[in-house]
Amino acid sequence: MADAANATSAGGILLVFAVVVPVIGMLALLMLRLLGLSRAAPVALVAIAGGTAVAFATAYLVIGTQSALVYVVGGWAPPLGLALRADGLSAVMMAMAAVIICGIALYARPQFDAPDEAPEGRRAFAFWALLLGLWSALNLVLVGEDLFNLFVALELLTFAAVPLVCLDGRAETLEAALRYLVFALVGSVLYLLGTAILYGQYGTLDIGLIHDVARPDLPTHAAVALMIGGLMAKAALFPLHLWLPPAHAGAPAPASAVLSALVVKAPFFIILRLWFDVLPGPSAIVAANLLALLGAAAILVCSVVALRQERLKLMIAYSTVAQIGYLFLMFPLTVVPGVPPWETIGWTGGALQLISHAFAKAAMFLAAGLIYEALGHDRMDDLAGAGRAVPVSLFAFGLAGLSLMGLPPSGGFIAKLLLLNAATLAGAWWIAIVISIGGLLAAGYVTRVLKRAMAAPAAAIHTQPVARSRELAALFLALCAVALGLVPLQPFGLFAIGRSVMP
Amino acid sequence: MSGVSLIGIGAAALVGIGLYGVLMHRSGLRRVLAFNLVGAGVFLMFGIAGKRGAAVGLPGDPVPQALVITGIVVAFAATALAVALLTRLADLRTKPAPMTSNDTPPPSEAP
């Protein structure tokens, strides 16, 4: 079985391109002068177009063949070599990341378009180079099969994400970036410690090979617990979320969008891999309930904190922590006797929540950035008049809010309904209650913004015009989140492709 | 006590001391140094896995050495990034005014 799983499949080279194309773009940026160009943005946009094509081709192949794509690097099969593998969930997430990066790039183009010689040029260069590096690392997380390879990918992701936080170079954002870095480094070193223990146990780090031989003994459980604990700090699961709000709120809007929508999803994706592919035997219901309990605490506590924020971007950042909580609710809900986890409605609901939150939160941060630019601030108390200044952005904000609240039609509605159904069927009434209260609290903090922004200002306010194309980029991502509401209400095969043959 | 268990205890102690340092110190530089201690402990763990020959049955396993070298490079890069942030922060604190026009935030970028 391992032999069949470890042969390069037709089109497997696409997985290499998914990792390498953004890096080529990044290297091209370094040679801007040699290429005779003075602006970073056009080069980056070409690389992003290429990377998007690769991501869609990968998704097309995986869905077309209904099987996972595999590439064995250099022809050296695991355990000695490395394998790259994209199953249904990976392929969908690669396509999702590509769409979001495109939306963010269209939005960021006017903001980071200074020529190289201008004072703003260094910042523009840094933004595009970091965005491309981050995307490459993210794709590597999604296709990696080797636990150490995943460690390197996570570190690359962190190294690209941390400088994005402090692009403006102010002391507050530098402090936020430093705190983010400390949390992330502790998380990754714990992950690495678990990796060392697993290697000592099994002599391989290939997820598929470990899956075949894993024993439910103390070292394995301790190793996976260390790794998941470390990844929880990186994914900002309550109570390890303290670094996230200042970091995500302080970054420039396009950077906030990519951090909140994509970067925190990568460690969660690896937790999924560890939980379902590395842990032997039926998953322990106690541990699953513990993760769900932390998720529930995140939803309740951080939604209430979001309600009390005085700054729009901080509110959105706390909302991210709350929405990440929903993802961790899925672990006890995938334990259904006689059904593999990836055919349960809990799995489908969790995966949909992952994707719809990414679209909705990217749209929300982009819209908030435009509101900030139009009004010159993002104080909640003085939002009046935003509805007249940037109506399209506010509309995008509202549409994205639908998904966070879980109202139809939106991807968030389907995701939360599936999770709610799974909780009811499993008799986990407390999860069902938390999902319902979380939806109400989200409605509270989203309508608080809408109500204030729609109000007529008491005195005439001075607003800056913003480019319509940037408003449309935010709207486009919000519409993607809404469009996910049209998928059928059942466990569907897309997220299960390649999982049943998981060696 | 065999050498391997002695090294194992050393590795565990390094990880413990380092984690204590990261969690308890307020100063950024001390935290970065403590993180490097944890890293050293983890690399020793890999060394033990290599010495034991792991599950492959070899007298010594070269793969962990390759992993440790990569890990050291990654930890070095992380330390460099953290120190770069720290020195920039120290500069800003000693000279509160923006140093160059490069550092003034455009209106769109503040929180």
XYZ file of C-alpha atoms in Angstrom:
614
model
C 0.000 0.000 0.000
C 2.814 2.333 0.874
C 4.402 1.750 -2.554
C 1.257 2.763 -4.406
C 0.798 5.805 -2.215
C 4.377 6.926 -2.688
C 4.559 6.989 -6.465
C 4.426 10.310 -8.269
C 1.007 10.668 -9.884
C 0.343 12.300 -13.242
C 0.407 16.038 -12.797
C 2.145 15.712 -9.429
C 4.740 18.229 -10.600
C 2.040 20.887 -10.100
C 2.607 20.601 -6.351
C 6.240 21.595 -6.848
C 5.163 24.548 -8.990
C 2.697 25.639 -6.286
C 5.614 26.021 -3.878
C 8.218 27.293 -6.336
C 6.321 29.821 -8.510
C 5.842 32.367 -5.668
C 9.511 31.945 -4.715
C 10.555 32.662 -8.314
C 8.440 35.818 -8.133
C 10.165 36.776 -4.884
C 13.612 36.259 -6.396
C 12.576 38.306 -9.425
C 11.721 41.159 -7.063
C 15.287 41.057 -5.747
C 16.541 41.523 -9.303
C 14.172 44.376 -10.101
C 16.980 46.690 -11.153
C 18.547 44.058 -13.384
C 15.175 43.577 -15.058
C 15.089 47.317 -15.744
C 11.952 47.891 -13.677
C 11.386 50.305 -10.840
C 8.147 49.014 -9.317
C 7.672 45.753 -7.424
C 3.911 45.460 -7.882
C 3.765 44.424 -11.590
C 6.344 41.665 -11.110
C 4.510 40.381 -8.044
C 1.194 40.431 -9.893
C 2.647 38.284 -12.693
C 3.899 35.750 -10.120
C 0.507 35.788 -8.383
C -1.257 35.133 -11.692
C 1.068 32.189 -12.308
C 0.592 30.779 -8.834
C -3.180 31.090 -9.143
C -3.136 29.157 -12.403
C -1.132 26.381 -10.710
C -3.519 26.250 -7.738
C -6.574 25.984 -9.984
C -4.935 23.341 -12.169
C -4.196 21.326 -9.002
C -7.793 21.614 -7.790
C -9.063 20.717 -11.281
C -6.887 17.591 -11.426
C -7.750 16.430 -7.901
C -11.484 16.889 -8.455
C -11.324 15.499 -12.011
C -9.509 12.302 -11.019
C -11.206 12.067 -7.605
C -7.866 11.094 -6.121
C -4.960 12.774 -4.387
C -1.990 14.177 -6.304
C 1.353 12.862 -5.120
C 4.884 13.977 -5.970
C 7.963 12.197 -4.652
C 10.772 14.743 -4.547
C 13.820 13.623 -6.517
C 12.395 10.120 -6.916
C 13.496 9.254 -3.367
C 10.520 7.583 -1.733
C 9.839 8.024 1.991
C 11.148 7.207 4.600
C 14.392 8.586 3.157
C 12.887 11.100 0.751
C 10.072 13.584 0.908
C 6.603 13.281 -0.571
C 4.200 16.079 -1.444
C 0.531 15.224 -1.516
C -2.651 17.188 -2.155
C -5.973 15.597 -1.236
C -9.427 17.167 -1.589
C -9.140 19.464 1.405
C -5.604 20.592 0.485
C -6.605 21.287 -3.111
C -9.671 23.290 -2.088
C -7.581 25.266 0.400
C -4.920 25.958 -2.234
C -7.581 27.322 -4.581
C -9.088 29.349 -1.735
C -5.692 30.828 -0.837
C -5.097 31.727 -4.493
C -8.445 33.562 -4.791
C -7.847 35.455 -1.541
C -4.275 36.399 -2.493
C -5.588 37.693 -5.850
C -8.244 39.807 -4.112
C -5.688 41.172 -1.651
C -3.192 41.896 -4.433
C -5.768 43.888 -6.432
C -6.602 45.803 -3.273
C -2.981 46.424 -2.287
C -1.711 47.469 -5.714
C -2.548 51.211 -5.371
C -1.405 51.211 -1.728
C 2.007 49.633 -2.357
C 2.886 50.991 -5.786
C 5.715 53.388 -4.954
C 8.753 53.167 -7.241
C 11.952 51.759 -5.807
C 13.695 55.114 -5.359
C 10.813 56.747 -3.466
C 10.815 56.715 0.352
C 7.781 54.421 0.253
C 9.523 52.077 -2.164
C 11.156 49.903 0.479
C 7.832 49.272 2.149
C 6.186 48.385 -1.160
C 9.028 46.021 -1.987
C 8.810 44.391 1.451
C 5.053 43.922 1.204
C 5.129 42.136 -2.155
C 8.196 40.036 -1.328
C 6.704 38.928 2.001
C 3.308 38.220 0.425
C 4.902 35.906 -2.140
C 7.093 34.200 0.453
C 4.122 33.692 2.717
C 2.100 32.141 -0.091
C 4.867 29.696 -0.960
C 5.167 28.608 2.682
C 1.390 28.247 2.943
C 1.266 25.994 -0.120
C 4.076 23.901 1.363
C 2.059 23.477 4.581
C -0.911 22.329 2.509
C 0.985 19.746 0.431
C 3.705 18.635 2.873
C 3.671 14.997 3.996
C 6.765 14.987 6.156
C 6.471 16.322 9.711
C 9.875 18.009 9.605
C 9.114 19.502 6.194
C 5.921 20.898 7.715
C 8.020 22.400 10.532
C 10.199 24.227 8.029
C 7.099 25.394 6.138
C 5.535 26.732 9.343
C 8.721 28.608 10.207
C 8.901 30.163 6.746
C 5.287 31.208 7.154
C 6.084 32.831 10.504
C 9.156 34.618 9.156
C 7.072 36.092 6.333
C 4.109 36.957 8.565
C 5.970 38.694 11.420
C 7.515 41.509 9.338
C 4.128 42.085 7.656
C 2.794 43.047 11.097
C 5.325 45.866 11.537
C 5.517 47.185 7.961
C 4.869 50.725 9.139
C 7.786 50.546 11.597
C 6.028 52.185 14.553
C 6.986 51.115 18.070
C 3.546 49.624 18.864
C 3.505 47.413 15.796
C 7.112 46.347 16.423
C 6.094 45.268 19.925
C 3.108 43.384 18.526
C 5.351 41.684 15.976
C 7.869 40.713 18.653
C 5.180 39.235 20.859
C 3.781 37.309 17.880
C 7.284 36.020 17.118
C 7.847 34.821 20.710
C 4.522 32.940 20.768
C 5.205 31.451 17.349
C 8.745 30.369 18.249
C 7.657 28.652 21.453
C 4.920 26.938 19.445
C 7.322 25.718 16.808
C 9.940 24.515 19.264
C 7.287 22.421 21.061
C 6.239 21.071 17.666
C 9.862 20.189 16.930
C 10.204 18.425 20.296
C 7.201 16.258 19.424
C 8.758 15.563 16.027
C 11.976 14.363 17.718
C 10.006 11.974 19.944
C 8.028 10.606 16.982
C 11.242 10.063 15.023
C 12.748 8.225 17.983
C 9.665 6.001 18.101
C 9.105 5.204 14.452
C 12.275 6.136 12.567
C 10.312 8.092 9.968
C 8.493 11.385 9.790
C 6.316 10.641 6.757
C 2.710 11.045 7.900
C 1.490 8.144 5.756
C 4.161 5.734 7.029
C 3.627 6.727 10.673
C -0.109 6.229 10.182
C 0.556 2.602 9.216
C 2.700 1.737 12.217
C 1.544 4.129 14.953
C 0.901 2.517 18.331
C -1.424 4.082 20.897
C 1.262 4.321 23.583
C 2.472 7.052 25.913
C 5.356 8.479 23.809
C 3.120 8.829 20.736
C 0.380 10.543 22.688
C 2.864 12.799 24.477
C 4.518 13.753 21.195
C 1.213 14.569 19.470
C 0.033 16.501 22.541
C 3.232 18.593 22.500
C 2.838 19.263 18.787
C -0.840 20.204 19.029
C -0.088 22.401 22.059
C 2.586 24.243 20.100
C 0.322 24.636 17.077
C -2.466 25.981 19.301
C -0.208 28.917 20.203
C 0.375 29.569 16.499
C -3.327 29.226 15.657
C -4.224 31.593 18.526
C -6.621 29.202 20.240
C -7.952 30.666 23.478
C -6.180 31.190 25.958
C -3.052 31.424 23.770
C -4.581 34.180 21.612
C -3.098 37.198 23.405
C -0.655 37.987 20.616
C -3.237 38.037 17.821
C -5.389 41.165 18.324
C -2.542 43.741 18.506
C -0.647 42.053 15.668
C -3.586 41.698 13.283
C -5.084 45.083 14.124
C -1.783 46.945 13.797
C -0.776 45.640 10.377
C -1.759 47.492 7.178
C -5.197 46.343 5.990
C -4.059 43.979 3.199
C -1.531 42.391 5.571
C -4.194 42.004 8.289
C -6.415 40.308 5.739
C -3.800 37.773 4.726
C -2.777 37.122 8.353
C -6.317 36.604 9.624
C -7.652 34.758 6.602
C -4.753 32.464 5.746
C -1.836 32.440 8.183
C -3.719 31.237 11.273
C -5.365 28.504 9.171
C -2.018 26.817 8.440
C -1.300 25.581 12.001
C -4.920 24.488 12.299
C -4.543 22.479 9.101
C -1.528 20.681 10.608
C -3.513 19.983 13.778
C -6.109 18.314 11.527
C -3.378 16.214 9.894
C -1.966 15.159 13.294
C -5.373 14.401 14.759
C -6.794 12.392 11.896
C -3.697 10.971 10.182
C -0.997 10.504 12.825
C -2.918 9.624 15.987
C -3.534 5.874 15.996
C -6.893 4.277 16.602
C -10.179 5.989 17.378
C -9.631 9.508 18.600
C -9.775 10.013 22.354
C -13.075 11.663 23.201
C -11.615 13.312 26.301
C -8.927 15.133 24.323
C -11.460 16.025 21.617
C -13.773 17.495 24.224
C -10.906 19.474 25.757
C -10.122 21.080 22.383
C -13.827 21.802 21.846
C -14.065 23.301 25.334
C -11.205 25.720 24.559
C -12.922 26.519 21.258
C -16.194 27.219 23.066
C -14.400 29.485 25.555
C -12.807 31.334 22.631
C -16.219 31.892 21.013
C -17.890 33.172 24.160
C -15.075 35.221 25.716
C -13.647 36.785 22.566
C -17.063 37.603 21.057
C -17.917 39.526 24.222
C -14.524 41.253 24.139
C -15.119 42.098 20.464
C -18.423 43.725 21.422
C -16.601 46.076 23.776
C -13.828 47.248 21.419
C -13.507 50.920 20.594
C -11.485 50.341 17.421
C -12.912 48.689 14.327
C -9.778 46.705 13.413
C -9.302 45.433 16.986
C -12.932 44.293 16.970
C -12.355 42.346 13.761
C -9.196 40.796 15.227
C -11.065 39.576 18.327
C -13.743 38.229 16.004
C -10.995 36.168 14.324
C -10.104 34.528 17.643
C -13.786 33.756 18.235
C -14.241 32.275 14.764
C -11.134 30.103 15.193
C -12.934 28.674 18.214
C -15.602 27.232 15.902
C -12.933 25.221 14.100
C -11.979 23.393 17.290
C -15.596 22.408 17.918
C -15.321 19.880 15.113
C -13.101 17.366 16.924
C -15.740 15.664 19.120
C -18.292 15.989 16.307
C -16.316 13.796 13.918
C -16.521 10.803 16.257
C -19.470 8.881 14.852
C -19.432 5.096 15.326
C -19.068 3.235 12.054
C -18.451 6.315 9.914
C -14.975 7.502 8.918
C -14.391 11.035 10.282
C -14.217 12.652 6.828
C -17.720 11.464 5.937
C -19.343 13.025 8.990
C -21.210 16.316 8.837
C -18.901 17.607 11.586
C -15.896 17.278 9.246
C -17.711 18.989 6.375
C -18.959 21.746 8.687
C -15.482 22.348 10.093
C -13.860 22.441 6.652
C -16.524 24.854 5.370
C -16.061 27.085 8.411
C -12.325 27.163 7.650
C -12.934 28.306 4.086
C -15.872 30.654 4.582
C -14.181 32.409 7.497
C -11.102 32.973 5.347
C -13.135 34.742 2.642
C -15.326 36.666 5.075
C -12.472 37.850 7.270
C -10.292 38.906 4.333
C -13.234 40.947 2.963
C -13.918 42.446 6.370
C -10.343 43.609 6.976
C -10.094 45.073 3.473
C -13.394 46.923 3.941
C -12.268 48.188 7.346
C -9.041 49.449 5.775
C -11.050 51.513 3.263
C -13.310 52.883 5.993
C -10.146 53.904 7.827
C -8.743 55.629 4.761
C -12.003 57.429 4.006
C -12.559 58.711 7.542
C -8.921 58.962 8.630
C -9.548 56.843 11.741
C -11.382 53.690 12.851
C -12.875 54.779 16.165
C -16.202 53.055 16.668
C -17.820 56.160 18.159
C -17.136 58.318 15.108
C -18.040 55.926 12.306
C -21.080 57.984 11.295
C -20.928 58.981 7.661
C -18.915 55.965 6.521
C -22.012 54.604 4.800
C -22.105 57.659 2.566
C -18.346 57.886 2.006
C -17.630 54.248 1.114
C -20.991 52.529 0.517
C -19.522 49.570 -1.398
C -17.017 48.822 1.365
C -19.716 48.945 3.996
C -21.868 46.617 1.882
C -18.919 44.201 1.641
C -18.474 44.470 5.419
C -22.145 43.593 5.925
C -22.028 40.634 3.536
C -18.921 39.289 5.286
C -20.727 39.840 8.579
C -23.544 37.562 7.387
C -21.053 34.725 7.181
C -19.626 35.421 10.646
C -23.109 35.561 12.179
C -24.174 32.414 10.366
C -27.132 33.919 8.532
C -28.226 32.629 5.123
C -27.166 32.914 2.390
C -23.521 32.479 3.315
C -20.833 29.851 3.745
C -20.802 30.582 7.460
C -24.501 29.714 7.652
C -24.012 26.287 6.069
C -20.905 25.606 8.170
C -22.549 26.534 11.446
C -25.761 24.694 10.570
C -23.766 21.534 9.818
C -21.845 21.857 13.086
C -25.116 22.497 14.915
C -26.704 19.400 13.356
C -23.673 17.308 14.206
C -23.751 18.553 17.804
C -27.460 17.762 18.137
C -27.046 14.290 16.626
C -24.094 13.570 18.915
C -26.068 14.791 21.926
C -23.419 17.425 22.639
C -25.988 19.992 23.699
C -23.400 22.376 25.141
C -21.735 22.721 21.742
C -25.097 23.478 20.129
C -25.785 26.180 22.726
C -22.340 27.745 22.265
C -22.808 27.857 18.463
C -26.154 29.613 18.885
C -24.899 32.147 21.438
C -21.788 32.776 19.335
C -24.010 33.629 16.364
C -26.008 36.101 18.453
C -22.859 37.777 19.785
C -21.430 38.030 16.257
C -24.694 39.634 15.130
C -24.231 42.079 17.996
C -20.755 43.227 17.031
C -21.426 43.346 13.292
C -24.664 45.328 13.566
C -23.009 47.683 16.056
C -20.628 48.727 13.279
C -23.316 48.853 10.580
C -25.690 50.898 12.685
C -23.068 53.514 13.511
C -21.678 53.657 9.991
C -25.124 54.148 8.436
C -26.003 57.026 10.751
C -25.831 60.577 9.432
C -22.875 62.453 10.933
C -23.741 65.129 13.471
C -21.437 67.632 11.807
C -20.117 67.625 8.259
C -17.081 65.349 8.121
C -14.175 65.506 5.750
C -13.632 62.238 3.891
C -10.898 61.073 1.564
C -11.938 59.421 -1.698
C -10.823 55.806 -2.170
C -10.301 53.914 -5.415
C -13.411 52.074 -6.576
C -11.303 49.084 -7.692
C -10.179 48.528 -4.109
C -13.778 48.599 -2.885
C -14.659 46.037 -5.541
C -11.802 43.751 -4.406
C -13.278 43.681 -0.890
C -16.758 43.134 -2.312
C -15.519 40.281 -4.498
C -14.149 38.371 -1.484
C -17.350 39.014 0.470
C -19.383 37.659 -2.459
C -17.211 34.520 -2.459
C -18.149 33.982 1.202
C -21.823 34.404 0.279
C -21.542 32.096 -2.731
C -20.306 29.296 -0.465
C -23.834 29.358 0.950
C -25.059 27.713 -2.239
C -23.307 24.393 -1.627
C -25.567 21.477 -0.673
C -26.305 20.826 2.989
C -24.650 17.445 3.339
C -21.259 15.848 3.721
C -19.894 16.090 0.233
C -17.155 14.163 -1.421
C -14.853 17.091 -2.140
C -13.323 17.209 1.331
C -13.096 13.420 1.457
C -11.099 12.946 -1.776
C -7.899 11.071 -1.100
C -8.697 10.514 2.550
C -10.124 7.013 2.361
C -6.915 5.815 0.665
C -4.856 7.631 3.272
C -2.228 4.948 3.695
C 23.510 5.332 33.938
C 24.277 5.119 30.247
C 25.514 8.058 28.229
C 22.315 8.180 26.252
C 20.104 8.622 29.312
C 22.522 11.231 30.680
C 22.191 13.216 27.458
C 18.429 12.689 27.599
C 18.261 14.187 31.076
C 20.447 17.058 29.899
C 18.125 17.677 26.956
C 15.059 17.656 29.209
C 16.750 20.067 31.623
C 17.664 22.463 28.792
C 14.085 22.430 27.492
C 12.744 23.034 31.002
C 15.142 25.890 31.812
C 14.525 27.472 28.440
C 10.732 27.292 28.707
C 10.941 28.814 32.179
C 13.021 31.630 30.763
C 10.673 32.313 27.842
C 7.614 32.384 30.072
C 9.005 34.250 33.083
C 11.301 36.940 31.651
C 9.857 40.250 30.505
C 12.915 41.367 28.562
C 12.793 40.518 24.870
C 16.477 39.649 24.560
C 16.345 37.200 27.485
C 13.331 35.534 25.930
C 15.177 35.103 22.648
C 18.163 33.585 24.466
C 15.863 31.287 26.438
C 14.246 30.176 23.187
C 17.706 29.198 21.958
C 18.171 27.049 25.091
C 14.941 25.186 24.341
C 16.155 24.745 20.796
C 19.459 23.280 22.006
C 17.553 20.794 24.182
C 15.401 19.706 21.254
C 18.450 19.255 19.018
C 19.994 17.014 21.694
C 16.795 14.940 21.573
C 17.354 14.465 17.844
C 20.909 13.439 18.625
C 19.623 10.716 20.935
C 17.230 9.492 18.250
C 20.205 9.247 15.897
C 22.422 7.473 18.420
C 19.778 4.863 19.150
C 19.536 4.102 15.434
C 15.796 4.646 15.720
C 13.518 1.966 14.396
C 15.605 1.254 11.302
C 17.988 -0.986 13.236
C 21.191 0.799 12.179
C 23.948 1.334 14.744
C 23.725 5.074 14.078
C 21.163 6.955 12.065
C 22.369 9.899 9.951
C 18.915 11.391 9.238
C 18.566 13.217 12.603
C 21.887 14.945 11.949
C 20.461 16.392 8.745
C 17.333 17.443 10.618
C 19.378 19.101 13.383
C 21.467 21.086 10.890
C 18.275 22.365 9.242
C 16.810 23.080 12.678
C 19.878 25.095 13.692
C 19.645 27.165 10.526
C 15.964 27.838 11.172
C 16.613 28.753 14.825
C 19.444 31.035 13.736
C 17.155 32.795 11.255
C 14.491 33.169 13.938
C 17.028 34.646 16.359
C 18.293 37.058 13.720
C 14.761 38.241 12.961
C 13.976 38.685 16.669
C 17.191 40.608 17.314
C 16.542 42.822 14.280
C 13.100 43.677 15.673
C 14.597 44.306 19.129
C 17.321 46.659 17.917
C 14.792 48.585 15.818
C 12.523 48.860 18.840
C 15.432 50.042 21.024
C 16.295 52.699 18.400
C 12.713 53.943 18.368
C 12.585 54.117 22.149
C 15.797 56.082 22.525
C 14.835 58.430 19.672
C 11.067 58.882 20.028
C 10.782 61.074 16.905
C 10.597 59.209 13.587
C 14.108 58.721 12.265
C 13.458 59.294 8.569
C 10.496 59.991 6.378
C 10.567 56.243 5.747
C 9.200 55.595 9.200
C 6.257 57.973 9.301
C 3.126 55.869 8.986
C 0.844 56.833 6.119
C -2.705 57.455 7.346
C -3.932 54.093 6.078
C -1.605 51.992 8.121
C -2.151 52.821 11.759
C -4.552 50.585 13.706
